[in-house]
Amino acid sequence: AEGLPNITFYGRQDIEKMPSFYTMADAGLVTMKADPVISLTIPGKVQSYMAAGLPVIGAIDGETVTVVNKANCGICVPSGDAAGLADTMRRLADNPESLVEYGRNARLYYQKTFRKQIFMEHLLKVLTACANSE
């Protein structure tokens, strides 16, 4: 509708097809409405983006912002901040080197933090600590 030839929306796709879409993407977008409960979660797509080495661009609040900032793997603006999101995308488009760095950081953070083995080990430690505290 806006005549932007370098942007394509493919619509909803099966999860099995997503890796092929990630290889075509410059970054992963995550948007969520402002909600105190939702803010406590990290949408699964964020971890998928990071595993694929994609920078994360978000209009989101809470835990996702914490992870993106800690990993230095992208930029988030507050939920609902369409102007801030557009500005962020413009700045990143003008600085493709930052996308490469954010993508590299995303993959490294994923490997250190979210891989199944690491997650299960951390979960076991937490559950063991809870059981020992009683």
mmCIF file of C-alpha atoms in Angstrom:
data_model
loop_
_atom_site.group_PDB
_atom_site.id
_atom_site.type_symbol
_atom_site.label_atom_id
_atom_site.label_comp_id
_atom_site.label_asym_id
_atom_site.label_seq_id
_atom_site.Cartn_x
_atom_site.Cartn_y
_atom_site.Cartn_z
ATOM 1 C CA ALA A 1 0.000 0.000 0.000
ATOM 2 C CA GLU A 2 2.937 2.342 0.712
ATOM 3 C CA GLY A 3 4.896 1.369 -2.403
ATOM 4 C CA LEU A 4 7.871 -0.056 -0.515
ATOM 5 C CA PRO A 5 9.468 -2.517 -2.962
ATOM 6 C CA ASN A 6 12.035 -3.863 -0.475
ATOM 7 C CA ILE A 7 9.491 -5.133 2.074
ATOM 8 C CA THR A 8 7.512 -8.323 1.626
ATOM 9 C CA PHE A 9 4.874 -9.706 3.986
ATOM 10 C CA TYR A 10 4.381 -13.453 3.547
ATOM 11 C CA GLY A 11 1.618 -13.882 6.096
ATOM 12 C CA ARG A 12 1.291 -16.696 8.596
ATOM 13 C CA GLN A 13 3.497 -19.712 7.830
ATOM 14 C CA ASP A 14 3.942 -23.203 9.270
ATOM 15 C CA ILE A 15 6.686 -23.456 11.895
ATOM 16 C CA GLU A 16 8.554 -25.977 9.728
ATOM 17 C CA LYS A 17 8.963 -23.359 6.987
ATOM 18 C CA MET A 18 10.315 -20.631 9.275
ATOM 19 C CA PRO A 19 14.056 -21.450 9.004
ATOM 20 C CA SER A 20 13.922 -20.757 5.263
ATOM 21 C CA PHE A 21 12.264 -17.395 5.954
ATOM 22 C CA TYR A 22 14.883 -16.551 8.589
ATOM 23 C CA THR A 23 17.627 -16.952 5.981
ATOM 24 C CA MET A 24 15.924 -14.263 3.861
ATOM 25 C CA ALA A 25 15.432 -11.843 6.763
ATOM 26 C CA ASP A 26 17.657 -9.006 7.917
ATOM 27 C CA ALA A 27 16.079 -9.004 11.389
ATOM 28 C CA GLY A 28 13.242 -10.497 13.416
ATOM 29 C CA LEU A 29 10.323 -8.334 14.510
ATOM 30 C CA VAL A 30 8.430 -8.896 17.741
ATOM 31 C CA THR A 31 5.494 -6.760 18.809
ATOM 32 C CA MET A 32 3.191 -7.299 21.762
ATOM 33 C CA LYS A 33 0.547 -5.177 23.412
ATOM 34 C CA ALA A 34 1.397 -3.614 26.747
ATOM 35 C CA ASP A 35 0.283 -6.056 29.423
ATOM 36 C CA PRO A 36 1.882 -6.708 32.815
ATOM 37 C CA VAL A 37 1.418 -10.493 32.539
ATOM 38 C CA ILE A 38 2.629 -10.783 28.946
ATOM 39 C CA SER A 39 5.638 -8.657 29.902
ATOM 40 C CA LEU A 40 6.822 -11.482 32.172
ATOM 41 C CA THR A 41 7.254 -13.830 29.217
ATOM 42 C CA ILE A 42 9.614 -14.112 26.274
ATOM 43 C CA PRO A 43 7.750 -15.002 23.074
ATOM 44 C CA GLY A 44 9.091 -18.188 21.495
ATOM 45 C CA LYS A 45 9.859 -16.341 18.269
ATOM 46 C CA VAL A 46 12.501 -14.281 20.099
ATOM 47 C CA GLN A 47 14.478 -17.418 20.897
ATOM 48 C CA SER A 48 13.966 -18.655 17.333
ATOM 49 C CA TYR A 49 15.308 -15.383 15.946
ATOM 50 C CA MET A 50 18.311 -15.571 18.241
ATOM 51 C CA ALA A 51 19.006 -19.211 17.328
ATOM 52 C CA ALA A 52 18.958 -18.191 13.661
ATOM 53 C CA GLY A 53 21.379 -15.337 14.346
ATOM 54 C CA LEU A 54 18.836 -12.636 13.584
ATOM 55 C CA PRO A 55 18.867 -9.260 15.294
ATOM 56 C CA VAL A 56 15.699 -8.631 17.314
ATOM 57 C CA ILE A 57 13.672 -5.490 16.702
ATOM 58 C CA GLY A 58 10.839 -5.095 19.153
ATOM 59 C CA ALA A 59 7.932 -2.972 20.219
ATOM 60 C CA ILE A 60 7.544 -4.805 23.480
ATOM 61 C CA ASP A 61 7.960 -4.413 27.226
ATOM 62 C CA GLY A 62 9.324 -6.455 30.096
ATOM 63 C CA GLU A 63 11.472 -9.561 30.027
ATOM 64 C CA THR A 64 12.074 -9.526 26.275
ATOM 65 C CA VAL A 65 13.613 -6.052 26.539
ATOM 66 C CA THR A 66 15.840 -7.297 29.366
ATOM 67 C CA VAL A 67 17.076 -10.233 27.270
ATOM 68 C CA VAL A 68 17.633 -8.157 24.120
ATOM 69 C CA ASN A 69 19.575 -5.555 26.090
ATOM 70 C CA LYS A 70 21.602 -8.147 28.024
ATOM 71 C CA ALA A 71 22.476 -9.975 24.798
ATOM 72 C CA ASN A 72 23.050 -6.710 22.902
ATOM 73 C CA CYS A 73 21.242 -8.335 20.005
ATOM 74 C CA GLY A 74 18.832 -5.660 18.863
ATOM 75 C CA ILE A 75 16.726 -2.686 19.799
ATOM 76 C CA CYS A 76 13.370 -2.498 21.548
ATOM 77 C CA VAL A 77 10.985 0.405 21.947
ATOM 78 C CA PRO A 78 7.962 0.406 24.272
ATOM 79 C CA SER A 79 4.851 -1.499 23.221
ATOM 80 C CA GLY A 80 2.662 0.576 20.952
ATOM 81 C CA ASP A 81 5.410 3.043 19.997
ATOM 82 C CA ALA A 82 4.929 2.874 16.223
ATOM 83 C CA ALA A 83 6.942 6.042 15.582
ATOM 84 C CA GLY A 84 9.847 4.758 17.682
ATOM 85 C CA LEU A 85 9.724 1.411 15.906
ATOM 86 C CA ALA A 86 9.788 3.101 12.489
ATOM 87 C CA ASP A 87 12.705 5.299 13.570
ATOM 88 C CA THR A 88 14.595 2.254 14.857
ATOM 89 C CA MET A 89 14.101 0.449 11.551
ATOM 90 C CA ARG A 90 15.315 3.483 9.605
ATOM 91 C CA ARG A 91 18.444 3.770 11.751
ATOM 92 C CA LEU A 92 19.217 0.058 11.386
ATOM 93 C CA ALA A 93 18.642 0.150 7.628
ATOM 94 C CA ASP A 94 21.179 2.970 7.430
ATOM 95 C CA ASN A 95 23.699 0.980 9.481
ATOM 96 C CA PRO A 96 23.783 -2.628 8.196
ATOM 97 C CA GLU A 97 27.001 -3.318 10.148
ATOM 98 C CA SER A 98 25.019 -3.043 13.374
ATOM 99 C CA LEU A 99 22.614 -5.703 12.096
ATOM 100 C CA VAL A 100 25.527 -8.073 11.535
ATOM 101 C CA GLU A 101 26.861 -7.430 15.049
ATOM 102 C CA TYR A 102 23.429 -7.789 16.655
ATOM 103 C CA GLY A 103 22.876 -11.044 14.764
ATOM 104 C CA ARG A 104 26.204 -12.446 15.904
ATOM 105 C CA ASN A 105 25.427 -11.450 19.494
ATOM 106 C CA ALA A 106 21.972 -13.033 19.247
ATOM 107 C CA ARG A 107 23.410 -16.393 18.187
ATOM 108 C CA LEU A 108 26.102 -16.351 20.891
ATOM 109 C CA TYR A 109 23.598 -15.476 23.624
ATOM 110 C CA TYR A 110 21.239 -18.198 22.425
ATOM 111 C CA GLN A 111 24.031 -20.778 22.559
ATOM 112 C CA LYS A 112 25.037 -19.711 26.084
ATOM 113 C CA THR A 113 21.548 -19.319 27.512
ATOM 114 C CA PHE A 114 18.678 -20.957 25.663
ATOM 115 C CA ARG A 115 19.952 -24.247 24.273
ATOM 116 C CA LYS A 116 17.871 -27.109 25.658
ATOM 117 C CA GLN A 117 20.750 -28.687 27.594
ATOM 118 C CA ILE A 118 21.642 -25.425 29.330
ATOM 119 C CA PHE A 119 18.003 -24.650 30.068
ATOM 120 C CA MET A 120 17.407 -28.095 31.583
ATOM 121 C CA GLU A 121 20.533 -27.828 33.749
ATOM 122 C CA HIS A 122 19.396 -24.442 35.046
ATOM 123 C CA LEU A 123 15.877 -25.725 35.691
ATOM 124 C CA LEU A 124 17.281 -28.690 37.623
ATOM 125 C CA LYS A 125 19.370 -26.331 39.805
ATOM 126 C CA VAL A 126 16.352 -24.157 40.554
ATOM 127 C CA LEU A 127 14.133 -27.132 41.393
ATOM 128 C CA THR A 128 16.866 -28.681 43.566
ATOM 129 C CA ALA A 129 17.306 -25.406 45.457
ATOM 130 C CA CYS A 130 13.549 -25.194 46.015
ATOM 131 C CA ALA A 131 13.385 -28.777 47.258
ATOM 132 C CA ASN A 132 16.354 -28.239 49.616
ATOM 133 C CA SER A 133 14.889 -25.068 51.090
ATOM 134 C CA GLU A 134 11.923 -26.853 52.637
#
